[in-house]
Amino acid sequence: MKTIITFILCLSLFSVSYSQDKKPEALKIEKLTEVVISPVKKDLTKYTPDNNPDAVVRHIQNEFVSYKVDDECKNFDEYLVTVENKKGSLVATYNEKGVLMHISEKYVNVELPREIINSVYLSYPDWKITKSTFEYSQQKGQILKKAYRLKLKKNNKTQNILVSSTGEITKINKALAMN
């Protein structure tokens, strides 16, 4: 038995060393034909959905993305598409050629992104977020607005703030309430 194991071990060592003794083949270099890439006009009228953590908002946006403009509707100067649910709505305007021109979205009581929550609680440590509204709009593919309006409450005081999508607090509106 020892002889068989020794023989197999020697055979495997010789085969490995033999394979390493082979000289590698020279690399063949082939010249490829030229490829001309022509610039394609980028369509700036495409909808760029927001990466919102709220599943209801994403559902409306996905429903809109799957929507197709009918040829019958292209006979009008403008064509309006509205997608709604219990949290808000998405309103889109198309021109007579069926090109997407403007989108406006507004949702209430949405789930907030982590960056927004962290930013608000760092700036307002003892305040509680009682209401949230997400506003998002695009025109001809360019994002015009992407912000959260939040209502904060502390004891018997309320405060409305506007927070950008990056978490920067841009507008503060103080209001006192005797609740």
PDB file of C-alpha atoms in Angstrom, residues 13-102:
ATOM      1  CA  LEU A  13       4.727  15.750  -8.724  1.00  0.00           C
ATOM      2  CA  PHE A  14       6.312  14.910 -12.068  1.00  0.00           C
ATOM      3  CA  SER A  15       3.180  15.848 -14.011  1.00  0.00           C
ATOM      4  CA  VAL A  16       2.961  19.206 -12.245  1.00  0.00           C
ATOM      5  CA  SER A  17       6.619  19.975 -12.847  1.00  0.00           C
ATOM      6  CA  TYR A  18       6.362  18.904 -16.463  1.00  0.00           C
ATOM      7  CA  SER A  19       3.434  21.248 -17.095  1.00  0.00           C
ATOM      8  CA  GLN A  20       5.439  24.155 -15.711  1.00  0.00           C
ATOM      9  CA  ASP A  21       8.404  23.434 -17.973  1.00  0.00           C
ATOM     10  CA  LYS A  22       6.413  24.151 -21.101  1.00  0.00           C
ATOM     11  CA  LYS A  23       7.193  27.457 -22.722  1.00  0.00           C
ATOM     12  CA  PRO A  24       4.176  29.724 -23.119  1.00  0.00           C
ATOM     13  CA  GLU A  25       3.061  30.462 -26.631  1.00  0.00           C
ATOM     14  CA  ALA A  26       3.766  33.913 -27.915  1.00  0.00           C
ATOM     15  CA  LEU A  27       0.739  36.170 -27.716  1.00  0.00           C
ATOM     16  CA  LYS A  28      -0.835  36.833 -31.045  1.00  0.00           C
ATOM     17  CA  ILE A  29      -1.628  40.468 -31.630  1.00  0.00           C
ATOM     18  CA  GLU A  30      -4.332  41.113 -34.146  1.00  0.00           C
ATOM     19  CA  LYS A  31      -5.249  44.520 -35.426  1.00  0.00           C
ATOM     20  CA  LEU A  32      -8.988  45.115 -35.123  1.00  0.00           C
ATOM     21  CA  THR A  33     -10.976  47.059 -37.614  1.00  0.00           C
ATOM     22  CA  GLU A  34     -11.901  50.592 -36.618  1.00  0.00           C
ATOM     23  CA  VAL A  35     -15.231  51.158 -34.978  1.00  0.00           C
ATOM     24  CA  VAL A  36     -16.867  54.514 -35.444  1.00  0.00           C
ATOM     25  CA  ILE A  37     -19.233  55.533 -32.691  1.00  0.00           C
ATOM     26  CA  SER A  38     -21.499  58.282 -33.844  1.00  0.00           C
ATOM     27  CA  PRO A  39     -22.893  60.663 -31.286  1.00  0.00           C
ATOM     28  CA  VAL A  40     -26.559  59.979 -30.650  1.00  0.00           C
ATOM     29  CA  LYS A  41     -28.763  62.852 -29.612  1.00  0.00           C
ATOM     30  CA  LYS A  42     -29.539  62.242 -25.965  1.00  0.00           C
ATOM     31  CA  ASP A  43     -33.226  62.398 -25.169  1.00  0.00           C
ATOM     32  CA  LEU A  44     -33.488  64.710 -22.182  1.00  0.00           C
ATOM     33  CA  THR A  45     -37.202  64.141 -21.838  1.00  0.00           C
ATOM     34  CA  LYS A  46     -36.954  60.821 -20.040  1.00  0.00           C
ATOM     35  CA  TYR A  47     -38.385  60.349 -16.589  1.00  0.00           C
ATOM     36  CA  THR A  48     -35.870  59.768 -13.819  1.00  0.00           C
ATOM     37  CA  PRO A  49     -37.726  58.273 -10.857  1.00  0.00           C
ATOM     38  CA  ASP A  50     -36.599  59.139  -7.360  1.00  0.00           C
ATOM     39  CA  ASN A  51     -35.049  56.389  -5.256  1.00  0.00           C
ATOM     40  CA  ASN A  52     -37.588  56.857  -2.465  1.00  0.00           C
ATOM     41  CA  PRO A  53     -37.664  54.408   0.456  1.00  0.00           C
ATOM     42  CA  ASP A  54     -41.483  54.481   0.561  1.00  0.00           C
ATOM     43  CA  ALA A  55     -42.929  51.474  -1.299  1.00  0.00           C
ATOM     44  CA  VAL A  56     -46.167  53.317  -2.183  1.00  0.00           C
ATOM     45  CA  VAL A  57     -44.226  56.123  -3.896  1.00  0.00           C
ATOM     46  CA  ARG A  58     -42.089  53.623  -5.824  1.00  0.00           C
ATOM     47  CA  HIS A  59     -45.252  51.766  -6.884  1.00  0.00           C
ATOM     48  CA  ILE A  60     -46.765  54.927  -8.424  1.00  0.00           C
ATOM     49  CA  GLN A  61     -43.480  55.727 -10.171  1.00  0.00           C
ATOM     50  CA  ASN A  62     -43.196  52.182 -11.559  1.00  0.00           C
ATOM     51  CA  GLU A  63     -46.805  52.312 -12.740  1.00  0.00           C
ATOM     52  CA  PHE A  64     -46.065  55.560 -14.576  1.00  0.00           C
ATOM     53  CA  VAL A  65     -42.870  54.177 -16.146  1.00  0.00           C
ATOM     54  CA  SER A  66     -44.857  51.276 -17.604  1.00  0.00           C
ATOM     55  CA  TYR A  67     -47.487  53.667 -19.080  1.00  0.00           C
ATOM     56  CA  LYS A  68     -47.467  54.119 -22.873  1.00  0.00           C
ATOM     57  CA  VAL A  69     -48.939  57.136 -24.671  1.00  0.00           C
ATOM     58  CA  ASP A  70     -51.570  56.106 -27.244  1.00  0.00           C
ATOM     59  CA  ASP A  71     -51.419  57.373 -30.827  1.00  0.00           C
ATOM     60  CA  GLU A  72     -54.958  58.778 -30.486  1.00  0.00           C
ATOM     61  CA  CYS A  73     -53.795  61.131 -27.731  1.00  0.00           C
ATOM     62  CA  LYS A  74     -51.064  62.619 -29.915  1.00  0.00           C
ATOM     63  CA  ASN A  75     -53.692  64.719 -31.751  1.00  0.00           C
ATOM     64  CA  PHE A  76     -53.860  67.212 -28.873  1.00  0.00           C
ATOM     65  CA  ASP A  77     -51.493  70.096 -28.067  1.00  0.00           C
ATOM     66  CA  GLU A  78     -50.900  68.714 -24.584  1.00  0.00           C
ATOM     67  CA  TYR A  79     -51.724  65.430 -22.982  1.00  0.00           C
ATOM     68  CA  LEU A  80     -52.037  65.029 -19.202  1.00  0.00           C
ATOM     69  CA  VAL A  81     -51.454  61.745 -17.328  1.00  0.00           C
ATOM     70  CA  THR A  82     -52.347  61.436 -13.645  1.00  0.00           C
ATOM     71  CA  VAL A  83     -51.529  58.486 -11.397  1.00  0.00           C
ATOM     72  CA  GLU A  84     -52.950  58.666  -7.864  1.00  0.00           C
ATOM     73  CA  ASN A  85     -53.200  56.643  -4.694  1.00  0.00           C
ATOM     74  CA  LYS A  86     -53.935  57.256  -0.998  1.00  0.00           C
ATOM     75  CA  LYS A  87     -50.563  58.957  -0.340  1.00  0.00           C
ATOM     76  CA  GLY A  88     -50.390  61.286  -3.314  1.00  0.00           C
ATOM     77  CA  SER A  89     -50.194  61.723  -7.043  1.00  0.00           C
ATOM     78  CA  LEU A  90     -47.949  61.960 -10.079  1.00  0.00           C
ATOM     79  CA  VAL A  91     -49.013  64.336 -12.864  1.00  0.00           C
ATOM     80  CA  ALA A  92     -47.199  64.282 -16.216  1.00  0.00           C
ATOM     81  CA  THR A  93     -47.602  66.501 -19.278  1.00  0.00           C
ATOM     82  CA  TYR A  94     -46.791  65.329 -22.818  1.00  0.00           C
ATOM     83  CA  ASN A  95     -46.627  67.534 -25.921  1.00  0.00           C
ATOM     84  CA  GLU A  96     -48.381  66.875 -29.261  1.00  0.00           C
ATOM     85  CA  LYS A  97     -45.567  64.545 -30.382  1.00  0.00           C
ATOM     86  CA  GLY A  98     -45.910  62.370 -27.271  1.00  0.00           C
ATOM     87  CA  VAL A  99     -42.700  63.696 -25.709  1.00  0.00           C
ATOM     88  CA  LEU A 100     -42.662  63.971 -21.925  1.00  0.00           C
ATOM     89  CA  MET A 101     -42.370  67.636 -20.966  1.00  0.00           C
ATOM     90  CA  HIS A 102     -43.125  68.031 -17.247  1.00  0.00           C
TER      91      HIS A 102
END
